[in-house]
């Protein structure tokens, strides 16, 4: 027997039970299964969830910001790398919050809702 015939016979023996056990489905069932398993459908669902979250975020105030810094820090001379010996060195730390009017937040929420409706 030729090696090609032996390979074909072994492949048929492997795949024959799978083919015999497969049940036939209708075209509509195949379409619905394909849609359920489709990555495009999952991507569309994720985009819709993202739109919903962006609507919620658009109506809120922005996050507070922590700010820190050092001004006039000496890097040369006798006082280099000392933040206490130089009188001009200024250290600062603070929290800031941007305040938006209710009208502006409502407008942003409306724009996000319109973008979500287009999806």
Coordinates of N, CA and C in Angstrom, one line a residue:
X1 N 0.8 -1.2 0.0 CA 0.0 0.0 0.0 C 0.9 1.2 0.0
X2 N 0.4 2.2 -0.7 CA 1.2 3.5 -0.8 C 1.0 4.3 0.5
X3 N 2.0 5.1 0.8 CA 1.9 6.0 2.0 C 0.7 7.0 1.9
X4 N 0.4 7.5 0.7 CA -0.6 8.4 0.5 C -2.0 7.8 0.9
X5 N -2.2 6.6 0.4 CA -3.4 5.8 0.7 C -3.5 5.6 2.3
X6 N -2.4 5.3 2.9 CA -2.5 5.1 4.4 C -2.8 6.4 5.1
X7 N -2.2 7.5 4.7 CA -2.6 8.8 5.3 C -4.0 9.1 5.1
X8 N -4.5 8.9 3.9 CA -6.0 9.2 3.6 C -6.9 8.4 4.5
X9 N -6.5 7.1 4.6 CA -7.3 6.2 5.4 C -7.3 6.5 6.9
X10 N -6.1 6.9 7.4 CA -6.1 7.3 8.8 C -6.8 8.6 9.1
X11 N -6.7 9.6 8.1 CA -7.5 10.8 8.3 C -9.0 10.5 8.2
X12 N -9.4 9.7 7.4 CA -10.8 9.3 7.3 C -11.3 8.6 8.6
X13 N -10.5 7.8 9.1 CA -10.8 7.1 10.4 C -10.9 8.1 11.5
X14 N -10.1 9.1 11.5 CA -10.1 10.1 12.6 C -11.4 11.0 12.4
X15 N -11.7 11.5 11.3 CA -12.7 12.5 11.1 C -14.1 11.8 10.8
X16 N -14.2 10.6 10.5 CA -15.5 10.0 10.2 C -16.4 10.0 11.4
X17 N -16.0 9.7 12.6 CA -17.0 9.7 13.7 C -17.5 11.1 14.0
X18 N -16.6 12.1 13.8 CA -17.0 13.5 14.0 C -18.1 13.9 13.0
X19 N -17.9 13.5 11.7 CA -18.9 13.9 10.7 C -20.2 13.1 10.9
X20 N -20.1 11.9 11.3 CA -21.3 11.1 11.6 C -22.1 11.6 12.8
X21 N -21.4 12.2 13.8 CA -22.1 12.6 15.0 C -22.6 14.0 14.8
X22 N -22.2 14.8 13.8 CA -22.6 16.2 13.6 C -24.1 16.2 13.3
X23 N -24.9 17.0 13.9 CA -26.3 17.1 13.6 C -26.5 18.2 12.6
X24 N -27.5 18.0 11.8 CA -27.7 19.0 10.8 C -28.6 20.1 11.4
X25 N -28.2 21.4 11.0 CA -29.0 22.5 11.5 C -29.5 23.3 10.3
X26 N -30.5 24.1 10.6 CA -31.1 24.9 9.5 C -30.2 26.1 9.2
X27 N -30.5 26.8 8.1 CA -29.7 28.0 7.7 C -29.9 29.1 8.8
X28 N -31.2 29.2 9.2 CA -31.5 30.3 10.2 C -30.7 30.0 11.5
X29 N -30.7 28.7 11.9 CA -29.9 28.4 13.1 C -28.4 28.7 13.0
X30 N -27.9 28.4 11.8 CA -26.5 28.6 11.5 C -26.2 30.1 11.6
X31 N -27.1 30.9 11.0 CA -26.9 32.4 11.1 C -26.9 32.9 12.5
X32 N -27.9 32.4 13.3 CA -28.0 32.9 14.7 C -26.8 32.4 15.5
X33 N -26.3 31.2 15.2 CA -25.0 30.8 15.9 C -23.8 31.6 15.5
X34 N -23.8 32.0 14.2 CA -22.7 32.8 13.7 C -22.7 34.2 14.4
X35 N -23.9 34.7 14.5 CA -24.0 36.1 15.1 C -23.6 36.0 16.6
X36 N -24.1 35.0 17.3 CA -23.7 34.9 18.7 C -22.2 34.8 18.9
X37 N -21.5 34.1 18.0 CA -20.1 33.9 18.2 C -19.3 34.9 17.5
X38 N -19.9 35.8 16.8 CA -19.2 36.8 16.0 C -18.5 37.8 16.9
X39 N -17.2 38.2 16.6 CA -16.5 39.2 17.4 C -17.1 40.6 17.1
X40 N -17.6 40.8 15.9 CA -18.2 42.1 15.6 C -19.4 42.4 16.5
X41 N -20.2 41.3 16.8 CA -21.3 41.5 17.7 C -20.8 41.9 19.1
X42 N -19.8 41.2 19.5 CA -19.2 41.5 20.9 C -18.6 42.9 20.9
X43 N -18.0 43.3 19.8 CA -17.4 44.7 19.7 C -18.5 45.7 19.8
X44 N -19.6 45.5 19.1 CA -20.8 46.4 19.1 C -21.3 46.5 20.5
X45 N -21.5 45.4 21.2 CA -22.0 45.5 22.6 C -21.0 46.2 23.5
X46 N -19.7 46.0 23.3 CA -18.7 46.8 24.1 C -18.8 48.3 23.8
X47 N -19.0 48.6 22.5 CA -19.1 50.0 22.2 C -20.3 50.7 22.8
X48 N -21.4 49.9 22.8 CA -22.6 50.4 23.5 C -22.4 50.6 25.0
X49 N -21.8 49.7 25.6 CA -21.5 49.8 27.0 C -20.6 51.0 27.3
X50 N -19.6 51.2 26.4 CA -18.7 52.4 26.6 C -19.5 53.7 26.4
X51 N -20.4 53.7 25.5 CA -21.2 54.9 25.3 C -22.1 55.2 26.5
X52 N -22.6 54.2 27.1 CA -23.4 54.4 28.4 C -22.5 55.0 29.5
X53 N -21.3 54.4 29.6 CA -20.4 54.9 30.6 C -20.0 56.3 30.4
X54 N -19.8 56.7 29.1 CA -19.4 58.0 28.8 C -20.5 59.0 29.0
X55 N -21.7 58.6 28.9 CA -22.9 59.5 29.2 C -22.8 59.8 30.7
X56 N -22.6 58.8 31.5 CA -22.6 59.0 33.0 C -21.4 59.9 33.4
X57 N -20.2 59.7 32.8 CA -19.1 60.5 33.1 C -19.2 61.9 32.6
X58 N -19.9 62.2 31.5 CA -20.0 63.5 31.0 C -20.8 64.4 32.0
X59 N -21.7 63.9 32.7 CA -22.5 64.7 33.6 C -21.9 64.9 35.0
X60 N -20.7 64.4 35.2 CA -20.1 64.6 36.5 C -19.0 65.7 36.5
X61 N -18.5 66.1 37.6 CA -17.4 67.0 37.7 C -16.1 66.3 37.4
X62 N -15.1 67.0 36.8 CA -13.9 66.3 36.5 C -13.2 65.9 37.9
X63 N -12.3 64.9 37.8 CA -11.6 64.4 38.9 C -10.7 65.6 39.5
X64 N -10.6 65.6 40.9 CA -9.6 66.5 41.5 C -8.2 66.2 41.1
X65 N -7.4 67.2 41.1 CA -6.0 67.1 40.7 C -5.0 67.4 41.8
X66 N -4.1 66.5 42.1 CA -3.0 66.7 43.1 C -1.9 67.4 42.3
X67 N -1.4 68.5 42.9 CA -0.3 69.2 42.3 C 0.8 69.4 43.3
X68 N 2.1 69.1 42.8 CA 3.2 69.3 43.7 C 4.4 69.9 42.8
X69 N 5.3 70.6 43.5 CA 6.4 71.2 42.8 C 7.4 71.9 43.6
X70 N 8.5 72.1 43.1 CA 9.6 72.8 43.8 C 10.1 73.9 42.8
X71 N 10.1 75.1 43.2 CA 10.6 76.3 42.4 C 11.9 76.8 42.9
X72 N 12.8 77.2 42.0 CA 14.1 77.8 42.4 C 14.9 76.8 43.2
X73 N 15.0 75.6 42.8 CA 15.8 74.6 43.5 C 17.2 74.7 43.0
X74 N 18.2 75.0 43.8 CA 19.6 75.2 43.4 C 20.3 73.9 43.0
X75 N 20.9 73.9 41.8 CA 21.6 72.7 41.3 C 23.1 73.0 41.2
X76 N 23.5 74.3 41.4 CA 24.9 74.6 41.4 C 25.3 75.5 42.6
X77 N 26.5 75.7 42.8 CA 26.9 76.6 43.9 C 27.0 75.8 45.2
X78 N 27.3 76.6 46.3 CA 27.5 75.9 47.6 C 26.2 75.4 48.2
X79 N 25.0 75.9 47.8 CA 23.7 75.4 48.3 C 23.1 74.3 47.4
X80 N 23.8 73.7 46.5 CA 23.2 72.8 45.5 C 22.6 71.6 46.2
X81 N 21.4 71.3 45.6 CA 20.6 70.1 46.0 C 20.1 70.2 47.5
X82 N 20.0 71.4 48.0 CA 19.5 71.7 49.3 C 18.2 72.5 49.2
X83 N 17.2 72.0 49.7 CA 15.9 72.7 49.6 C 15.7 73.6 50.8
X84 N 16.6 73.6 51.8 CA 16.4 74.4 53.0 C 17.4 75.5 53.2
X85 N 18.5 75.5 52.6 CA 19.5 76.5 52.8 C 19.3 77.7 51.9
X86 N 18.7 77.6 50.8 CA 18.4 78.7 49.9 C 17.0 79.3 50.2
X87 N 17.0 80.6 50.4 CA 15.7 81.2 50.9 C 14.7 81.4 49.7
X88 N 15.2 81.3 48.5 CA 14.3 81.5 47.3 C 13.6 80.2 46.9
X89 N 14.0 79.0 47.5 CA 13.4 77.7 47.1 C 12.0 77.7 47.7
X90 N 11.1 77.3 46.9 CA 9.7 77.3 47.3 C 9.1 75.9 47.0
X91 N 8.6 75.2 48.0 CA 8.0 73.9 47.8 C 6.5 74.1 47.9
X92 N 5.7 73.5 47.0 CA 4.3 73.6 47.0 C 3.6 72.3 46.8
X93 N 2.5 72.1 47.4 CA 1.6 71.0 47.2 C 0.2 71.4 47.4
X94 N -0.7 70.9 46.6 CA -2.1 71.3 46.7 C -3.0 70.4 45.9
X95 N -4.3 70.6 46.1 CA -5.4 69.9 45.4 C -6.2 70.9 44.7
X96 N -6.5 70.7 43.5 CA -7.4 71.6 42.8 C -8.6 70.9 42.1
X97 N -9.7 71.6 42.0 CA -10.9 71.0 41.5 C -11.4 72.0 40.4
X98 N -11.6 71.5 39.2 CA -12.2 72.3 38.2 C -13.8 72.3 38.4
X99 N -14.4 73.4 38.5 CA -15.8 73.5 38.6 C -16.5 73.9 37.3
X100 N -17.4 73.0 36.9 CA -18.2 73.3 35.7 C -19.6 73.6 36.1
X101 N -20.2 74.6 35.3 CA -21.6 74.9 35.6 C -22.5 73.7 35.3
X102 N -23.7 73.7 35.9 CA -24.6 72.6 35.6 C -25.1 72.6 34.2
X103 N -25.1 73.8 33.6 CA -25.5 73.9 32.1 C -24.5 73.3 31.2
X104 N -23.2 73.5 31.5 CA -22.1 73.0 30.7 C -22.1 71.4 30.9
X105 N -22.3 70.9 32.1 CA -22.3 69.5 32.3 C -23.5 68.9 31.6
X106 N -24.6 69.5 31.6 CA -25.8 69.0 30.9 C -25.6 69.0 29.4
X107 N -24.9 70.0 28.9 CA -24.6 70.1 27.5 C -23.6 68.9 27.1
X108 N -22.6 68.7 27.9 CA -21.7 67.6 27.7 C -22.4 66.2 27.7
X109 N -23.4 66.1 28.7 CA -24.1 64.9 28.8 C -25.0 64.7 27.5
X110 N -25.6 65.8 27.1 CA -26.4 65.7 25.9 C -25.6 65.3 24.6
X111 N -24.4 65.8 24.5 CA -23.6 65.5 23.4 C -23.1 64.0 23.4
X112 N -22.8 63.5 24.6 CA -22.5 62.1 24.8 C -23.7 61.2 24.5
X113 N -24.9 61.7 24.9 CA -26.1 60.9 24.6 C -26.3 60.8 23.1
X114 N -26.1 62.0 22.4 CA -26.3 62.0 20.9 C -25.3 61.1 20.2
X115 N -24.0 61.0 20.7 CA -23.0 60.1 20.2 C -23.4 58.7 20.4
X116 N -24.0 58.4 21.6 CA -24.4 57.0 21.9 C -25.6 56.6 21.0
X117 N -26.5 57.5 20.7 CA -27.6 57.2 19.9 C -27.2 56.9 18.4
X118 N -26.1 57.5 18.0 CA -25.6 57.2 16.6 C -25.0 55.8 16.5
X119 N -24.6 55.2 17.6 CA -24.0 53.9 17.5 C -25.0 52.8 17.3

